[in-house]
Coordinates of C-alpha atoms in Angstrom, one line a residue:
M288 CA 34.5 -60.7 -11.1
F289 CA 36.8 -61.0 -8.1
E290 CA 40.3 -59.5 -7.7
L291 CA 42.4 -59.9 -4.5
L292 CA 44.9 -57.0 -4.0
L293 CA 47.6 -58.3 -1.7
N294 CA 50.2 -56.5 0.5
A295 CA 48.9 -52.9 0.1
D296 CA 50.2 -50.2 2.5
V297 CA 46.8 -48.5 2.8
F298 CA 46.1 -44.9 3.5
A299 CA 42.3 -44.7 3.5
P300 CA 43.2 -41.7 3.9
Q301 CA 44.0 -42.6 7.5
A302 CA 47.0 -45.0 7.8
L303 CA 45.8 -48.6 8.1
G304 CA 49.1 -50.4 7.4
R305 CA 49.5 -53.6 5.4
Q306 CA 46.2 -54.8 4.2
H307 CA 44.7 -57.2 1.6
L308 CA 41.6 -56.1 -0.3
L309 CA 39.0 -58.0 -2.3
V310 CA 37.3 -56.2 -5.1
C311 CA 34.1 -57.3 -6.8
A312 CA 31.5 -55.5 -9.0
G313 CA 33.3 -52.2 -8.7
K314 CA 33.3 -52.2 -4.9
V315 CA 35.7 -53.0 -2.1
V316 CA 33.9 -56.0 -0.5
W317 CA 36.4 -57.1 2.0
M318 CA 39.6 -55.8 3.6
G319 CA 41.8 -57.2 6.3
E320 CA 45.3 -58.1 7.5
G321 CA 44.9 -61.9 7.1
F322 CA 44.1 -63.9 4.0
P323 CA 40.3 -64.5 3.5
D324 CA 39.0 -68.1 3.2
L325 CA 37.5 -68.1 -0.2
P326 CA 36.2 -71.0 -2.3
A327 CA 38.3 -71.9 -5.3
Q328 CA 35.3 -71.9 -7.5
L329 CA 35.4 -68.1 -7.5
K330 CA 38.5 -68.1 -9.7
I331 CA 39.9 -65.0 -8.0
V332 CA 42.6 -63.0 -9.7
E333 CA 45.5 -62.0 -7.4
T334 CA 47.6 -58.9 -7.7
D335 CA 50.5 -58.4 -5.3
L336 CA 51.2 -54.8 -4.7
G337 CA 54.4 -55.6 -2.9
G338 CA 53.9 -53.1 0.0
R339 CA 53.4 -50.1 -2.2
R340 CA 51.2 -47.3 -0.9
L341 CA 47.5 -47.5 -1.9
I342 CA 45.3 -44.4 -1.6
P343 CA 41.8 -43.5 -2.6
G344 CA 41.3 -42.3 -6.2
L345 CA 41.7 -38.5 -6.5
I346 CA 38.5 -36.4 -6.9
D347 CA 38.9 -33.4 -9.1
G348 CA 36.1 -31.0 -8.1
H349 CA 36.7 -28.4 -10.8
A350 CA 37.5 -29.5 -14.4
H351 CA 36.4 -28.2 -17.8
L352 CA 35.3 -31.5 -19.2
T353 CA 34.1 -29.9 -22.5
G354 CA 37.1 -27.5 -22.6
G355 CA 37.3 -23.9 -21.4
G356 CA 38.8 -20.8 -23.0
G357 CA 37.5 -18.7 -25.8
E358 CA 38.5 -15.3 -24.2
A359 CA 40.7 -14.5 -27.3
G360 CA 38.3 -15.8 -30.0
P361 CA 36.9 -19.1 -31.3
S362 CA 40.4 -20.5 -32.0
T363 CA 41.2 -20.3 -28.3
R364 CA 38.4 -22.7 -27.2
V365 CA 40.1 -25.5 -25.5
P366 CA 39.2 -29.0 -26.7
P367 CA 37.4 -31.5 -24.4
L368 CA 39.5 -33.7 -22.2
G369 CA 39.9 -37.4 -22.9
L370 CA 39.5 -40.1 -20.3
S371 CA 43.2 -40.8 -19.9
R372 CA 44.0 -37.2 -19.2
F373 CA 42.3 -37.8 -15.8
T374 CA 43.3 -41.4 -15.1
L375 CA 47.0 -41.0 -15.8
G376 CA 46.9 -38.3 -13.0
G377 CA 45.3 -40.7 -10.5
I378 CA 41.8 -39.0 -10.9
T379 CA 38.9 -41.4 -10.7
S380 CA 36.1 -38.9 -10.2
A381 CA 35.7 -35.4 -11.7
V382 CA 33.1 -32.6 -11.6
G383 CA 32.7 -30.5 -14.8
V384 CA 32.1 -26.8 -15.0
L385 CA 31.5 -24.1 -17.7
G386 CA 33.7 -21.1 -17.6
T387 CA 33.8 -17.8 -19.4
D388 CA 32.1 -19.2 -22.5
D389 CA 28.7 -20.2 -21.3
T390 CA 27.2 -19.1 -24.7
T391 CA 28.7 -21.5 -27.2
R392 CA 29.2 -24.1 -24.4
S393 CA 26.1 -25.4 -22.7
T394 CA 24.8 -27.3 -19.7
A395 CA 23.4 -29.9 -22.1
E396 CA 26.8 -30.4 -23.7
L397 CA 28.5 -30.6 -20.3
L398 CA 25.9 -33.1 -19.0
A399 CA 26.4 -35.3 -22.0
T400 CA 30.2 -35.2 -21.6
A401 CA 29.9 -36.2 -17.9
R402 CA 27.7 -39.1 -18.9
G403 CA 30.1 -40.2 -21.6
L404 CA 33.1 -40.2 -19.3
T405 CA 31.1 -42.2 -16.8
E406 CA 30.3 -44.8 -19.5
E407 CA 34.0 -45.0 -20.3
G408 CA 34.9 -45.8 -16.6
L409 CA 35.4 -42.5 -14.8
S410 CA 32.8 -41.2 -12.3
A411 CA 31.8 -37.8 -13.6
W412 CA 29.3 -35.1 -12.5
C413 CA 28.8 -31.5 -13.4
L414 CA 27.5 -28.1 -12.2
T415 CA 24.9 -26.1 -14.1
G416 CA 25.4 -22.5 -15.0
G417 CA 28.6 -20.8 -15.8
Y418 CA 30.4 -17.4 -15.2
H419 CA 27.3 -15.3 -15.8
L420 CA 23.8 -14.5 -14.6
P421 CA 21.2 -15.3 -15.6
P422 CA 22.7 -18.8 -15.4
T423 CA 22.9 -21.1 -18.4
T424 CA 20.5 -24.0 -17.6
L425 CA 18.8 -26.9 -19.4
T426 CA 15.4 -27.0 -17.7
G427 CA 15.1 -23.2 -17.3
S428 CA 16.2 -23.0 -13.6
V429 CA 19.1 -24.1 -11.5
R430 CA 16.7 -25.8 -9.1
G431 CA 15.1 -27.7 -12.0
D432 CA 18.5 -28.8 -13.3
I433 CA 19.7 -30.1 -10.0
V434 CA 16.4 -31.9 -9.2
H435 CA 15.8 -33.4 -12.7
L436 CA 19.2 -34.1 -14.2
D437 CA 21.1 -37.1 -12.7
R438 CA 24.7 -35.8 -12.9
V439 CA 24.0 -32.2 -12.0
I440 CA 24.9 -31.6 -8.3
G441 CA 25.2 -27.8 -7.9
V442 CA 25.8 -24.5 -9.6
G443 CA 29.0 -22.9 -10.9
E444 CA 31.5 -21.7 -11.6
L445 CA 29.7 -18.3 -11.1
A446 CA 32.2 -15.5 -11.5
I447 CA 32.6 -12.7 -8.9
S448 CA 35.4 -10.1 -8.5
D449 CA 36.4 -10.6 -12.1
H450 CA 36.1 -8.3 -15.2
R451 CA 34.7 -11.3 -17.1
S452 CA 31.7 -11.7 -14.7
S453 CA 28.2 -10.4 -15.3
Q454 CA 29.0 -7.9 -12.4
P455 CA 26.2 -9.5 -10.3
T456 CA 24.6 -7.8 -7.3
L457 CA 24.6 -9.4 -3.9
D458 CA 20.8 -10.0 -4.2
E459 CA 21.3 -11.8 -7.5
V460 CA 24.0 -14.1 -6.0
L461 CA 21.9 -14.8 -3.0
R462 CA 18.9 -15.8 -5.1
V463 CA 21.0 -18.4 -7.0
A464 CA 22.5 -19.6 -3.7
S465 CA 19.0 -20.1 -2.2
E466 CA 17.8 -22.0 -5.2
T467 CA 20.9 -24.2 -5.1
H468 CA 20.5 -24.9 -1.4
V469 CA 16.9 -25.9 -1.7
A470 CA 17.6 -28.2 -4.7
G471 CA 20.3 -29.9 -2.6
L472 CA 17.8 -30.5 0.2
M473 CA 15.3 -31.9 -2.2
T474 CA 17.7 -34.4 -3.8
G475 CA 20.4 -35.1 -1.3
K476 CA 22.9 -33.7 -3.8
A477 CA 25.7 -31.3 -2.9
G478 CA 23.6 -28.1 -3.5
I479 CA 26.7 -25.8 -3.6
L480 CA 27.3 -22.5 -5.3
H481 CA 30.9 -22.9 -6.7
L482 CA 32.3 -19.3 -7.0
H483 CA 35.0 -18.4 -9.4
L484 CA 37.2 -15.7 -7.8
G485 CA 39.1 -13.3 -10.1
D486 CA 41.7 -10.6 -9.4
G487 CA 39.1 -8.0 -8.5
S488 CA 39.6 -5.9 -5.3
R489 CA 36.2 -6.9 -3.9
G490 CA 37.5 -10.3 -3.2
L491 CA 35.2 -12.4 -1.1
E492 CA 33.0 -9.5 0.3
F493 CA 29.8 -11.1 -1.3
V494 CA 30.4 -14.3 0.7
R495 CA 31.0 -12.4 3.9
A496 CA 27.8 -10.4 3.4
A497 CA 25.9 -13.6 2.7
L498 CA 27.0 -15.1 6.0
D499 CA 26.3 -11.9 7.9
Q500 CA 22.8 -11.2 6.3
T501 CA 21.2 -14.5 5.5
E502 CA 20.2 -17.9 7.0
L503 CA 22.0 -19.9 4.3
P504 CA 24.5 -22.4 5.6
P505 CA 28.1 -21.5 5.0
R506 CA 28.7 -24.8 3.2
V507 CA 26.6 -23.5 0.3
F508 CA 29.3 -21.0 -0.7
N509 CA 32.3 -22.7 -2.2
P510 CA 34.9 -20.2 -3.5
T511 CA 37.6 -21.5 -5.8
H512 CA 41.0 -20.2 -7.1
V513 CA 41.5 -18.7 -3.6
N514 CA 45.2 -19.0 -3.9
R515 CA 45.4 -16.7 -7.0
R516 CA 46.3 -13.7 -4.7
R517 CA 47.9 -13.8 -1.3
A518 CA 45.4 -11.4 0.2
L519 CA 42.5 -13.3 -1.2
F520 CA 43.9 -16.5 0.4
D521 CA 43.9 -14.7 3.8
E522 CA 40.2 -13.8 3.2
A523 CA 39.4 -17.4 2.4
L524 CA 41.0 -18.6 5.6
E525 CA 38.5 -16.4 7.5
L526 CA 35.6 -18.0 5.6
A527 CA 36.9 -21.5 6.3
E528 CA 36.8 -20.6 10.0
R529 CA 33.2 -19.5 9.6
G530 CA 32.2 -22.8 7.9
C531 CA 32.9 -22.5 4.2
T532 CA 34.8 -25.1 2.3
I533 CA 37.5 -23.3 0.2
D534 CA 39.1 -24.7 -3.0
V535 CA 42.7 -24.2 -4.0
T536 CA 43.7 -24.5 -7.6
A537 CA 46.7 -26.4 -8.8
F538 CA 47.8 -23.9 -11.4
P539 CA 51.4 -22.9 -12.2
V540 CA 52.8 -20.0 -10.1
E541 CA 56.0 -18.1 -10.8
D542 CA 58.3 -17.1 -8.0
E543 CA 57.6 -13.4 -8.4
E544 CA 53.8 -13.7 -8.6
D545 CA 51.4 -12.4 -6.0
A546 CA 50.0 -15.9 -5.5
Y547 CA 50.5 -19.2 -3.7
S548 CA 51.2 -22.5 -5.4
A549 CA 48.7 -25.2 -4.4
E550 CA 51.3 -27.0 -2.2
E551 CA 52.2 -23.7 -0.4
A552 CA 48.5 -22.9 0.1
V553 CA 47.8 -26.3 1.6
T554 CA 50.8 -26.0 3.9
R555 CA 49.7 -22.6 5.0
Y556 CA 46.2 -23.8 5.6
F557 CA 47.5 -26.6 7.9
A558 CA 49.7 -24.2 9.7
A559 CA 46.7 -21.9 10.4
G560 CA 45.1 -24.7 12.5
L561 CA 41.7 -24.5 10.7
P562 CA 39.3 -27.4 10.4
S563 CA 41.0 -30.0 8.3
D564 CA 37.9 -30.9 6.4
R565 CA 37.2 -27.5 4.9
L566 CA 40.0 -27.5 2.3
T567 CA 40.0 -29.0 -1.2
V568 CA 42.3 -28.9 -4.2
S569 CA 41.2 -29.0 -7.8
S570 CA 43.0 -28.9 -11.1
D571 CA 41.0 -26.5 -13.4
G572 CA 41.9 -29.1 -16.0
G573 CA 41.0 -28.1 -19.5
G574 CA 40.4 -24.5 -18.4
C575 CA 42.1 -21.5 -20.0
L576 CA 44.6 -19.8 -17.6
P577 CA 44.9 -16.3 -19.3
S578 CA 46.9 -13.2 -18.4
F579 CA 45.3 -9.9 -19.3
D580 CA 46.8 -6.6 -20.3
A581 CA 45.6 -3.2 -18.8
E582 CA 42.7 -3.1 -21.4
G583 CA 41.4 -6.5 -20.4
R584 CA 42.7 -8.3 -23.5
V585 CA 44.4 -11.7 -23.3
A586 CA 48.2 -11.2 -23.4
H587 CA 49.0 -14.9 -23.2
F588 CA 47.5 -18.1 -21.7
D589 CA 48.1 -21.6 -20.5
V590 CA 45.8 -24.5 -20.1
G591 CA 45.0 -26.3 -16.8
K592 CA 46.1 -29.9 -16.6
P593 CA 44.4 -32.6 -14.6
A594 CA 47.8 -34.1 -13.8
A595 CA 48.5 -31.0 -11.7
L596 CA 46.6 -32.7 -8.8
A597 CA 49.0 -35.6 -8.6
K598 CA 52.0 -33.4 -9.0
T599 CA 50.8 -31.2 -6.1
L600 CA 50.2 -34.3 -3.9
W601 CA 53.7 -35.6 -4.9
A602 CA 55.3 -32.2 -3.9
L603 CA 53.5 -32.2 -0.5
L604 CA 54.7 -35.8 0.2
A605 CA 58.3 -34.9 -1.0
S606 CA 58.3 -31.9 1.4
G607 CA 57.8 -34.2 4.4
H608 CA 54.0 -34.2 4.9
S609 CA 52.5 -37.6 5.7
P610 CA 50.0 -39.1 3.3
E611 CA 47.2 -39.2 5.9
E612 CA 47.7 -35.4 6.5
V613 CA 47.7 -34.3 2.9
L614 CA 45.3 -36.8 1.2
P615 CA 42.0 -35.5 2.5
P616 CA 41.9 -32.3 0.4
F617 CA 42.3 -34.5 -2.7
T618 CA 39.9 -37.3 -1.6
S619 CA 37.7 -37.5 1.5
N620 CA 37.2 -33.8 1.9
V621 CA 36.0 -33.4 -1.7
A622 CA 33.7 -36.4 -1.4
Q623 CA 32.2 -35.1 1.9
H624 CA 31.6 -31.6 0.5
L625 CA 30.1 -32.9 -2.7
R626 CA 28.1 -35.6 -0.9
L627 CA 29.6 -38.4 -3.0
T628 CA 29.0 -41.1 -0.4
D629 CA 30.9 -44.0 -2.1
K630 CA 34.0 -41.9 -3.0
G631 CA 37.1 -40.6 -1.3
R632 CA 37.9 -43.5 1.1
V633 CA 39.3 -47.0 1.0
E634 CA 36.8 -49.0 3.0
V635 CA 34.4 -51.9 2.6
G636 CA 31.3 -50.8 0.7
A637 CA 33.1 -47.9 -1.0
D638 CA 33.7 -47.8 -4.8
A639 CA 36.9 -49.5 -5.8
D640 CA 38.6 -46.2 -6.9
L641 CA 42.2 -46.9 -6.0
V642 CA 45.6 -45.5 -6.8
V643 CA 48.9 -47.2 -6.2
L644 CA 51.9 -44.9 -5.6
G645 CA 55.5 -45.5 -6.4
D646 CA 58.4 -45.0 -4.0
G647 CA 58.6 -41.3 -4.9
G648 CA 54.8 -40.7 -4.6
E649 CA 54.2 -40.9 -8.4
V650 CA 51.1 -42.5 -9.8
E651 CA 51.8 -46.1 -11.0
D652 CA 48.5 -47.9 -11.1
V653 CA 44.9 -46.6 -11.1
M654 CA 41.7 -48.6 -10.6
A655 CA 38.3 -46.9 -11.2
R656 CA 35.2 -48.7 -10.1
G657 CA 37.1 -52.0 -10.0
R658 CA 38.7 -51.7 -13.4
W659 CA 42.4 -51.1 -14.0
M660 CA 42.7 -47.9 -16.0
V661 CA 46.5 -47.3 -15.6
R662 CA 49.2 -50.0 -15.2
R663 CA 52.9 -49.1 -14.6
G664 CA 52.3 -45.5 -15.4
E665 CA 50.7 -46.3 -18.8
A666 CA 47.0 -46.0 -19.7
S667 CA 45.5 -49.4 -20.1
V668 CA 42.1 -48.0 -21.0
L669 CA 41.6 -45.2 -23.5
G670 CA 38.5 -43.1 -24.2
T671 CA 36.4 -43.8 -27.2
F672 CA 38.3 -41.2 -29.4
E673 CA 41.7 -41.4 -27.8
G674 CA 44.7 -43.1 -29.4

């Protein structure tokens, strides 16, 4: 029931220095520089971290828990992601989305998968809807799904500026955004509209129009994949200045591409001097990463990997950024935006979602809700159908 973690160099994400932490019932129940005076009857397990860096568990705000894809036929539907695909990458919380295929994939399936991963030890939620309007729902409305379904916290990923979208009008997007916002108010959930951005020339014009023409708070509009084109990223920086939280995707980028890698996008965001809490990074894990020819057919594709989050964090640390500077887009910023109150920080009362880093910034040990899921870089807990 009790585990004492000794000699951790804690970044919470702010730097706290050498600390000891007591974990019980999935929570951090005590933290301090000295040793606590605890009765021997508690039979406390001690784990000495030897001064290694300890950070909050990473939060992946955009992952295809049930698998994405399908743009090139049924054989290209990506399989669901197993538990260890997340934990080996330091991810202790994830939010599932539907993508292009919101016909054979459903909100019901996504919700069940999020619940299953939560039973296995991860903390998982999901968004209702998918690329298209009218949105795929379980109760018949996005407001009903958010209000009545425990793990549903918002809507998305709704596609705009993409040939695979339903080519929605501004009024249609605003109607969904207003339903999402009101549902969030009713429940205390995130109430965000998570917007997939494609390569279309319209870019983020719908979001600018929404901010100009409506009373909806900027936080409701949450564009993702904003680093897929350099001009699109510049548009996104303007929205962050106006109050939107923008999401960078940790997908592979070739040198000649008109795109920014996640680490370059994060670095550019910091250099722009924008509010530090309006940037997040997600993996698009399990999602299909297709390239299309001139006729809109898939030429080739890759698959997003949850481990890309940890690799991006490692790259930022290796380039000289401090942990307390770069950790928030992977941890506390995501928790704040998604209103996950017990996540994203190492503090007393928070969930014991903890990652221990090696000397090079690699993930070595992962604890999710007080349970060790990864030890010495190997999965110690597997999902029901893994292995």
